[in-house]
Amino acid sequence: MTISDLLALDRKHLWHPYASKTSPPPVLPVTGASGSVIRLADGTELIDALSSWWCMTHGHNHPAIMAAVREQTEKFAQVMFAGFTHEPAAELAARLAAVLPPDLDQVFFADSGSVAIECAAKMAVQYQAAAGRRDRVRLAAVRGGYHGDTAGAMALSDPDGMHTMFREIMPRQHFLPRLELRFEDQWDESAMAAVTAAVDECGRDLAGIIVEPVFQGANAMRFFHPGYLRGLRRICDERGLLLIFDEIATGFGRTGKFFAMEYAGVAPDIVCVGKALTGGAVTLAAAIASRQVAGTISAGSPGCFMHGPTFMANPLACAAGCASLKLFSSGQWQSQTAAIESQLKRELSPLRECPGVSDVRVLGAVGVVELTELPPVETVFRVVRDTGVWLRPFGRWLYTMPPFTVSPEELSRITGAMRILTETGSGR
Ligand SMILES: *Cc1c(COP(=O)(O)O)cnc(C)c1O
């Protein structure tokens, strides 16, 4: 297929995420990828500053992950998970249990992050019903959060965010105020007063609380103080509520801890993981519950958890997940994310002085430049082409979440492109 045939077919038939079908933004034809680099059909190489939507932690086409998938394709690609089990799923569940807090080891695999969130929400409702509290059917989520694009996940995302037009098809949930204290602020226990009051206003139908630990991603791109997580744990314990952590973006080292919850030293009752679970190679997610939650649900009516995705625990995806966790177990991600953090701080902090920049924040392998106004799409594409760095700002945020394997030189090119885009955007 020639490049122009490919682009014509794309234009004719394909939808892209959050893009118009009739006047779509440009798309770049990809023919290969390795390490930090995405290769285009015309030979151009772009540094993937976004780890392809925050997933590709070990870099593209990591040989160990590709080999694990290839090896599994020699055995079998898929089997229904009702009535069957297999080694890739069992090994991955055991590997996840080994890196999570002790009691959090009942693994329910799903096929995407949003579906894992739906599962966690259903688990919370089923748990409360099984414990004899049938009126507890809603969750409380934190303003500024993002939990996915399916109806149940949208309903838990920021109520003033990008999904307001779907309000009528979303289940009604409760919302807690923004967690204002920033990651680096001094903790002040009085910060919990507004949160506690909001929880108590929710009423008797509250089943649990969901939050992205420490880093609120797609709807806020900001880091809040881990003290809030300890406060939420206490609130939930006192009221018999379940605490759900959405580690889909933060899990697997992204914020500098293997799970962001480790900054607070607290464990939830259910944790959701996704994105980097397979090192970004294949889609896979999981809702992982404590033994107490799984036991209570199983002891109640109808005696099982009522969910079952067709491609649950897909063997190819689980094989990729095992290979990814094996790579993480070397511990190298720690020095990689620490080095990325200090370089991002050093190279992005000066942008604070640029006109049009309202904030610069860095934690682990996440660097965010908050702008008063985003440059037009055409400007972004021109800078991407000129610099060879793949950036895709959205909302008010220009950001990077590079592969952990990014080299210092590649990272400097990323921050350089961010600087050019910041300066161009502010009209200099
Ligand atoms: C991306 C994301 C999701 C949704 O995951 P999908 O795989 O896109 O469905 C949920 N929660 C958080 C925090 C995310 O970043």
JSON list of N, CA, C and O in Angstrom, two decimals, residues 256-292:
[
{"chain": "A", "resi": 256, "resn": "GLY", "atom": "N", "xyz": [7.44, 7.76, 40.07]},
{"chain": "A", "resi": 256, "resn": "GLY", "atom": "CA", "xyz": [8.69, 7.61, 40.84]},
{"chain": "A", "resi": 256, "resn": "GLY", "atom": "C", "xyz": [8.59, 6.57, 41.94]},
{"chain": "A", "resi": 256, "resn": "GLY", "atom": "O", "xyz": [9.62, 6.15, 42.49]},
{"chain": "A", "resi": 257, "resn": "LYS", "atom": "N", "xyz": [7.38, 6.17, 42.32]},
{"chain": "A", "resi": 257, "resn": "LYS", "atom": "CA", "xyz": [7.16, 4.99, 43.17]},
{"chain": "A", "resi": 257, "resn": "LYS", "atom": "C", "xyz": [6.53, 3.94, 42.27]},
{"chain": "A", "resi": 257, "resn": "LYS", "atom": "O", "xyz": [5.87, 4.30, 41.27]},
{"chain": "A", "resi": 258, "resn": "PHE", "atom": "N", "xyz": [6.66, 2.65, 42.63]},
{"chain": "A", "resi": 258, "resn": "PHE", "atom": "CA", "xyz": [6.10, 1.65, 41.72]},
{"chain": "A", "resi": 258, "resn": "PHE", "atom": "C", "xyz": [4.59, 1.84, 41.59]},
{"chain": "A", "resi": 258, "resn": "PHE", "atom": "O", "xyz": [4.04, 1.79, 40.49]},
{"chain": "A", "resi": 259, "resn": "PHE", "atom": "N", "xyz": [3.92, 2.08, 42.74]},
{"chain": "A", "resi": 259, "resn": "PHE", "atom": "CA", "xyz": [2.53, 2.55, 42.71]},
{"chain": "A", "resi": 259, "resn": "PHE", "atom": "C", "xyz": [2.49, 3.87, 43.48]},
{"chain": "A", "resi": 259, "resn": "PHE", "atom": "O", "xyz": [3.14, 4.01, 44.50]},
{"chain": "A", "resi": 260, "resn": "ALA", "atom": "N", "xyz": [1.69, 4.82, 42.99]},
{"chain": "A", "resi": 260, "resn": "ALA", "atom": "CA", "xyz": [1.68, 6.14, 43.61]},
{"chain": "A", "resi": 260, "resn": "ALA", "atom": "C", "xyz": [1.17, 6.07, 45.04]},
{"chain": "A", "resi": 260, "resn": "ALA", "atom": "O", "xyz": [1.51, 6.91, 45.88]},
{"chain": "A", "resi": 261, "resn": "MET", "atom": "N", "xyz": [0.35, 5.05, 45.36]},
{"chain": "A", "resi": 261, "resn": "MET", "atom": "CA", "xyz": [-0.16, 4.89, 46.73]},
{"chain": "A", "resi": 261, "resn": "MET", "atom": "C", "xyz": [0.98, 4.77, 47.74]},
{"chain": "A", "resi": 261, "resn": "MET", "atom": "O", "xyz": [0.81, 5.06, 48.91]},
{"chain": "A", "resi": 262, "resn": "GLU", "atom": "N", "xyz": [2.17, 4.33, 47.27]},
{"chain": "A", "resi": 262, "resn": "GLU", "atom": "CA", "xyz": [3.30, 4.14, 48.19]},
{"chain": "A", "resi": 262, "resn": "GLU", "atom": "C", "xyz": [3.77, 5.47, 48.80]},
{"chain": "A", "resi": 262, "resn": "GLU", "atom": "O", "xyz": [4.38, 5.48, 49.87]},
{"chain": "A", "resi": 263, "resn": "TYR", "atom": "N", "xyz": [3.48, 6.59, 48.13]},
{"chain": "A", "resi": 263, "resn": "TYR", "atom": "CA", "xyz": [3.81, 7.90, 48.73]},
{"chain": "A", "resi": 263, "resn": "TYR", "atom": "C", "xyz": [3.04, 8.11, 50.03]},
{"chain": "A", "resi": 263, "resn": "TYR", "atom": "O", "xyz": [3.48, 8.84, 50.91]},
{"chain": "A", "resi": 264, "resn": "ALA", "atom": "N", "xyz": [1.84, 7.49, 50.12]},
{"chain": "A", "resi": 264, "resn": "ALA", "atom": "CA", "xyz": [1.01, 7.68, 51.30]},
{"chain": "A", "resi": 264, "resn": "ALA", "atom": "C", "xyz": [1.14, 6.53, 52.29]},
{"chain": "A", "resi": 264, "resn": "ALA", "atom": "O", "xyz": [0.75, 6.65, 53.44]},
{"chain": "A", "resi": 265, "resn": "GLY", "atom": "N", "xyz": [1.65, 5.40, 51.82]},
{"chain": "A", "resi": 265, "resn": "GLY", "atom": "CA", "xyz": [1.76, 4.24, 52.69]},
{"chain": "A", "resi": 265, "resn": "GLY", "atom": "C", "xyz": [0.43, 3.66, 53.08]},
{"chain": "A", "resi": 265, "resn": "GLY", "atom": "O", "xyz": [0.30, 3.08, 54.15]},
{"chain": "A", "resi": 266, "resn": "VAL", "atom": "N", "xyz": [-0.58, 3.82, 52.23]},
{"chain": "A", "resi": 266, "resn": "VAL", "atom": "CA", "xyz": [-1.88, 3.20, 52.51]},
{"chain": "A", "resi": 266, "resn": "VAL", "atom": "C", "xyz": [-2.29, 2.32, 51.34]},
{"chain": "A", "resi": 266, "resn": "VAL", "atom": "O", "xyz": [-1.87, 2.54, 50.20]},
{"chain": "A", "resi": 267, "resn": "ALA", "atom": "N", "xyz": [-3.11, 1.32, 51.64]},
{"chain": "A", "resi": 267, "resn": "ALA", "atom": "CA", "xyz": [-3.60, 0.42, 50.61]},
{"chain": "A", "resi": 267, "resn": "ALA", "atom": "C", "xyz": [-5.11, 0.63, 50.45]},
{"chain": "A", "resi": 267, "resn": "ALA", "atom": "O", "xyz": [-5.81, 0.88, 51.44]},
{"chain": "A", "resi": 268, "resn": "PRO", "atom": "N", "xyz": [-5.61, 0.53, 49.23]},
{"chain": "A", "resi": 268, "resn": "PRO", "atom": "CA", "xyz": [-7.05, 0.61, 49.01]},
{"chain": "A", "resi": 268, "resn": "PRO", "atom": "C", "xyz": [-7.69, -0.76, 49.19]},
{"chain": "A", "resi": 268, "resn": "PRO", "atom": "O", "xyz": [-6.99, -1.74, 49.46]},
{"chain": "A", "resi": 269, "resn": "ASP", "atom": "N", "xyz": [-9.00, -0.84, 49.03]},
{"chain": "A", "resi": 269, "resn": "ASP", "atom": "CA", "xyz": [-9.69, -2.13, 49.02]},
{"chain": "A", "resi": 269, "resn": "ASP", "atom": "C", "xyz": [-9.71, -2.73, 47.62]},
{"chain": "A", "resi": 269, "resn": "ASP", "atom": "O", "xyz": [-9.78, -3.94, 47.45]},
{"chain": "A", "resi": 270, "resn": "ILE", "atom": "N", "xyz": [-9.67, -1.84, 46.62]},
{"chain": "A", "resi": 270, "resn": "ILE", "atom": "CA", "xyz": [-9.62, -2.27, 45.22]},
{"chain": "A", "resi": 270, "resn": "ILE", "atom": "C", "xyz": [-8.65, -1.32, 44.49]},
{"chain": "A", "resi": 270, "resn": "ILE", "atom": "O", "xyz": [-8.69, -0.12, 44.71]},
{"chain": "A", "resi": 271, "resn": "VAL", "atom": "N", "xyz": [-7.79, -1.88, 43.66]},
{"chain": "A", "resi": 271, "resn": "VAL", "atom": "CA", "xyz": [-6.93, -1.03, 42.83]},
{"chain": "A", "resi": 271, "resn": "VAL", "atom": "C", "xyz": [-7.14, -1.41, 41.37]},
{"chain": "A", "resi": 271, "resn": "VAL", "atom": "O", "xyz": [-7.31, -2.59, 41.04]},
{"chain": "A", "resi": 272, "resn": "CYS", "atom": "N", "xyz": [-7.16, -0.39, 40.50]},
{"chain": "A", "resi": 272, "resn": "CYS", "atom": "CA", "xyz": [-7.26, -0.63, 39.06]},
{"chain": "A", "resi": 272, "resn": "CYS", "atom": "C", "xyz": [-5.92, -0.34, 38.42]},
{"chain": "A", "resi": 272, "resn": "CYS", "atom": "O", "xyz": [-5.31, 0.70, 38.71]},
{"chain": "A", "resi": 273, "resn": "VAL", "atom": "N", "xyz": [-5.47, -1.24, 37.57]},
{"chain": "A", "resi": 273, "resn": "VAL", "atom": "CA", "xyz": [-4.25, -1.00, 36.79]},
{"chain": "A", "resi": 273, "resn": "VAL", "atom": "C", "xyz": [-4.56, -1.21, 35.31]},
{"chain": "A", "resi": 273, "resn": "VAL", "atom": "O", "xyz": [-5.54, -1.88, 34.96]},
{"chain": "A", "resi": 274, "resn": "GLY", "atom": "N", "xyz": [-3.74, -0.63, 34.46]},
{"chain": "A", "resi": 274, "resn": "GLY", "atom": "CA", "xyz": [-3.95, -0.77, 33.01]},
{"chain": "A", "resi": 274, "resn": "GLY", "atom": "C", "xyz": [-2.73, -0.22, 32.31]},
{"chain": "A", "resi": 274, "resn": "GLY", "atom": "O", "xyz": [-1.60, -0.47, 32.73]},
{"chain": "A", "resi": 275, "resn": "LYS", "atom": "N", "xyz": [-2.96, 0.56, 31.26]},
{"chain": "A", "resi": 275, "resn": "LYS", "atom": "CA", "xyz": [-1.91, 1.24, 30.50]},
{"chain": "A", "resi": 275, "resn": "LYS", "atom": "C", "xyz": [-0.56, 0.50, 30.45]},
{"chain": "A", "resi": 275, "resn": "LYS", "atom": "O", "xyz": [-0.34, -0.29, 29.57]},
{"chain": "A", "resi": 276, "resn": "ALA", "atom": "N", "xyz": [0.34, 0.73, 31.43]},
{"chain": "A", "resi": 276, "resn": "ALA", "atom": "CA", "xyz": [1.69, 0.17, 31.36]},
{"chain": "A", "resi": 276, "resn": "ALA", "atom": "C", "xyz": [1.77, -1.28, 31.86]},
{"chain": "A", "resi": 276, "resn": "ALA", "atom": "O", "xyz": [2.85, -1.84, 31.93]},
{"chain": "A", "resi": 277, "resn": "LEU", "atom": "N", "xyz": [0.61, -1.89, 32.17]},
{"chain": "A", "resi": 277, "resn": "LEU", "atom": "CA", "xyz": [0.62, -3.26, 32.71]},
{"chain": "A", "resi": 277, "resn": "LEU", "atom": "C", "xyz": [1.35, -4.23, 31.78]},
{"chain": "A", "resi": 277, "resn": "LEU", "atom": "O", "xyz": [2.05, -5.13, 32.23]},
{"chain": "A", "resi": 278, "resn": "THR", "atom": "N", "xyz": [1.20, -4.05, 30.47]},
{"chain": "A", "resi": 278, "resn": "THR", "atom": "CA", "xyz": [1.89, -4.91, 29.52]},
{"chain": "A", "resi": 278, "resn": "THR", "atom": "C", "xyz": [3.13, -4.22, 28.96]},
{"chain": "A", "resi": 278, "resn": "THR", "atom": "O", "xyz": [3.65, -4.61, 27.91]},
{"chain": "A", "resi": 279, "resn": "GLY", "atom": "N", "xyz": [3.60, -3.18, 29.65]},
{"chain": "A", "resi": 279, "resn": "GLY", "atom": "CA", "xyz": [4.67, -2.37, 29.07]},
{"chain": "A", "resi": 279, "resn": "GLY", "atom": "C", "xyz": [4.17, -1.64, 27.83]},
{"chain": "A", "resi": 279, "resn": "GLY", "atom": "O", "xyz": [4.94, -1.17, 27.02]},
{"chain": "A", "resi": 280, "resn": "GLY", "atom": "N", "xyz": [2.84, -1.58, 27.69]},
{"chain": "A", "resi": 280, "resn": "GLY", "atom": "CA", "xyz": [2.24, -0.82, 26.60]},
{"chain": "A", "resi": 280, "resn": "GLY", "atom": "C", "xyz": [2.07, -1.60, 25.30]},
{"chain": "A", "resi": 280, "resn": "GLY", "atom": "O", "xyz": [1.58, -1.07, 24.32]},
{"chain": "A", "resi": 281, "resn": "ALA", "atom": "N", "xyz": [2.46, -2.89, 25.30]},
{"chain": "A", "resi": 281, "resn": "ALA", "atom": "CA", "xyz": [2.47, -3.62, 24.03]},
{"chain": "A", "resi": 281, "resn": "ALA", "atom": "C", "xyz": [1.08, -4.09, 23.60]},
{"chain": "A", "resi": 281, "resn": "ALA", "atom": "O", "xyz": [0.77, -4.08, 22.41]},
{"chain": "A", "resi": 282, "resn": "VAL", "atom": "N", "xyz": [0.26, -4.53, 24.53]},
{"chain": "A", "resi": 282, "resn": "VAL", "atom": "CA", "xyz": [-1.07, -5.08, 24.23]},
{"chain": "A", "resi": 282, "resn": "VAL", "atom": "C", "xyz": [-2.03, -4.53, 25.28]},
{"chain": "A", "resi": 282, "resn": "VAL", "atom": "O", "xyz": [-1.64, -4.30, 26.42]},
{"chain": "A", "resi": 283, "resn": "THR", "atom": "N", "xyz": [-3.29, -4.36, 24.88]},
{"chain": "A", "resi": 283, "resn": "THR", "atom": "CA", "xyz": [-4.25, -3.83, 25.87]},
{"chain": "A", "resi": 283, "resn": "THR", "atom": "C", "xyz": [-4.57, -4.86, 26.94]},
{"chain": "A", "resi": 283, "resn": "THR", "atom": "O", "xyz": [-4.84, -6.03, 26.64]},
{"chain": "A", "resi": 284, "resn": "LEU", "atom": "N", "xyz": [-4.49, -4.43, 28.19]},
{"chain": "A", "resi": 284, "resn": "LEU", "atom": "CA", "xyz": [-4.85, -5.28, 29.33]},
{"chain": "A", "resi": 284, "resn": "LEU", "atom": "C", "xyz": [-5.00, -4.39, 30.55]},
{"chain": "A", "resi": 284, "resn": "LEU", "atom": "O", "xyz": [-4.28, -3.39, 30.69]},
{"chain": "A", "resi": 285, "resn": "ALA", "atom": "N", "xyz": [-5.94, -4.72, 31.40]},
{"chain": "A", "resi": 285, "resn": "ALA", "atom": "CA", "xyz": [-6.14, -3.98, 32.65]},
{"chain": "A", "resi": 285, "resn": "ALA", "atom": "C", "xyz": [-6.62, -4.96, 33.70]},
{"chain": "A", "resi": 285, "resn": "ALA", "atom": "O", "xyz": [-6.89, -6.14, 33.39]},
{"chain": "A", "resi": 286, "resn": "ALA", "atom": "N", "xyz": [-6.72, -4.51, 34.93]},
{"chain": "A", "resi": 286, "resn": "ALA", "atom": "CA", "xyz": [-7.23, -5.38, 35.99]},
{"chain": "A", "resi": 286, "resn": "ALA", "atom": "C", "xyz": [-7.82, -4.56, 37.11]},
{"chain": "A", "resi": 286, "resn": "ALA", "atom": "O", "xyz": [-7.36, -3.44, 37.38]},
{"chain": "A", "resi": 287, "resn": "ALA", "atom": "N", "xyz": [-8.85, -5.09, 37.72]},
{"chain": "A", "resi": 287, "resn": "ALA", "atom": "CA", "xyz": [-9.36, -4.58, 39.00]},
{"chain": "A", "resi": 287, "resn": "ALA", "atom": "C", "xyz": [-8.95, -5.62, 40.03]},
{"chain": "A", "resi": 287, "resn": "ALA", "atom": "O", "xyz": [-9.32, -6.79, 39.90]},
{"chain": "A", "resi": 288, "resn": "ILE", "atom": "N", "xyz": [-8.18, -5.20, 41.00]},
{"chain": "A", "resi": 288, "resn": "ILE", "atom": "CA", "xyz": [-7.61, -6.15, 41.97]},
{"chain": "A", "resi": 288, "resn": "ILE", "atom": "C", "xyz": [-8.17, -5.82, 43.35]},
{"chain": "A", "resi": 288, "resn": "ILE", "atom": "O", "xyz": [-8.02, -4.69, 43.83]},
{"chain": "A", "resi": 289, "resn": "ALA", "atom": "N", "xyz": [-8.83, -6.79, 43.95]},
{"chain": "A", "resi": 289, "resn": "ALA", "atom": "CA", "xyz": [-9.53, -6.55, 45.21]},
{"chain": "A", "resi": 289, "resn": "ALA", "atom": "C", "xyz": [-8.80, -7.22, 46.36]},
{"chain": "A", "resi": 289, "resn": "ALA", "atom": "O", "xyz": [-8.00, -8.14, 46.17]},
{"chain": "A", "resi": 290, "resn": "SER", "atom": "N", "xyz": [-9.09, -6.75, 47.56]},
{"chain": "A", "resi": 290, "resn": "SER", "atom": "CA", "xyz": [-8.58, -7.41, 48.75]},
{"chain": "A", "resi": 290, "resn": "SER", "atom": "C", "xyz": [-9.31, -8.73, 48.95]},
{"chain": "A", "resi": 290, "resn": "SER", "atom": "O", "xyz": [-10.40, -8.94, 48.42]},
{"chain": "A", "resi": 291, "resn": "ARG", "atom": "N", "xyz": [-8.72, -9.62, 49.77]},
{"chain": "A", "resi": 291, "resn": "ARG", "atom": "CA", "xyz": [-9.37, -10.91, 50.06]},
{"chain": "A", "resi": 291, "resn": "ARG", "atom": "C", "xyz": [-10.70, -10.69, 50.74]},
{"chain": "A", "resi": 291, "resn": "ARG", "atom": "O", "xyz": [-11.66, -11.41, 50.50]},
{"chain": "A", "resi": 292, "resn": "GLN", "atom": "N", "xyz": [-10.76, -9.65, 51.58]},
{"chain": "A", "resi": 292, "resn": "GLN", "atom": "CA", "xyz": [-12.01, -9.39, 52.29]},
{"chain": "A", "resi": 292, "resn": "GLN", "atom": "C", "xyz": [-13.13, -9.00, 51.32]},
{"chain": "A", "resi": 292, "resn": "GLN", "atom": "O", "xyz": [-14.26, -9.48, 51.44]}
]
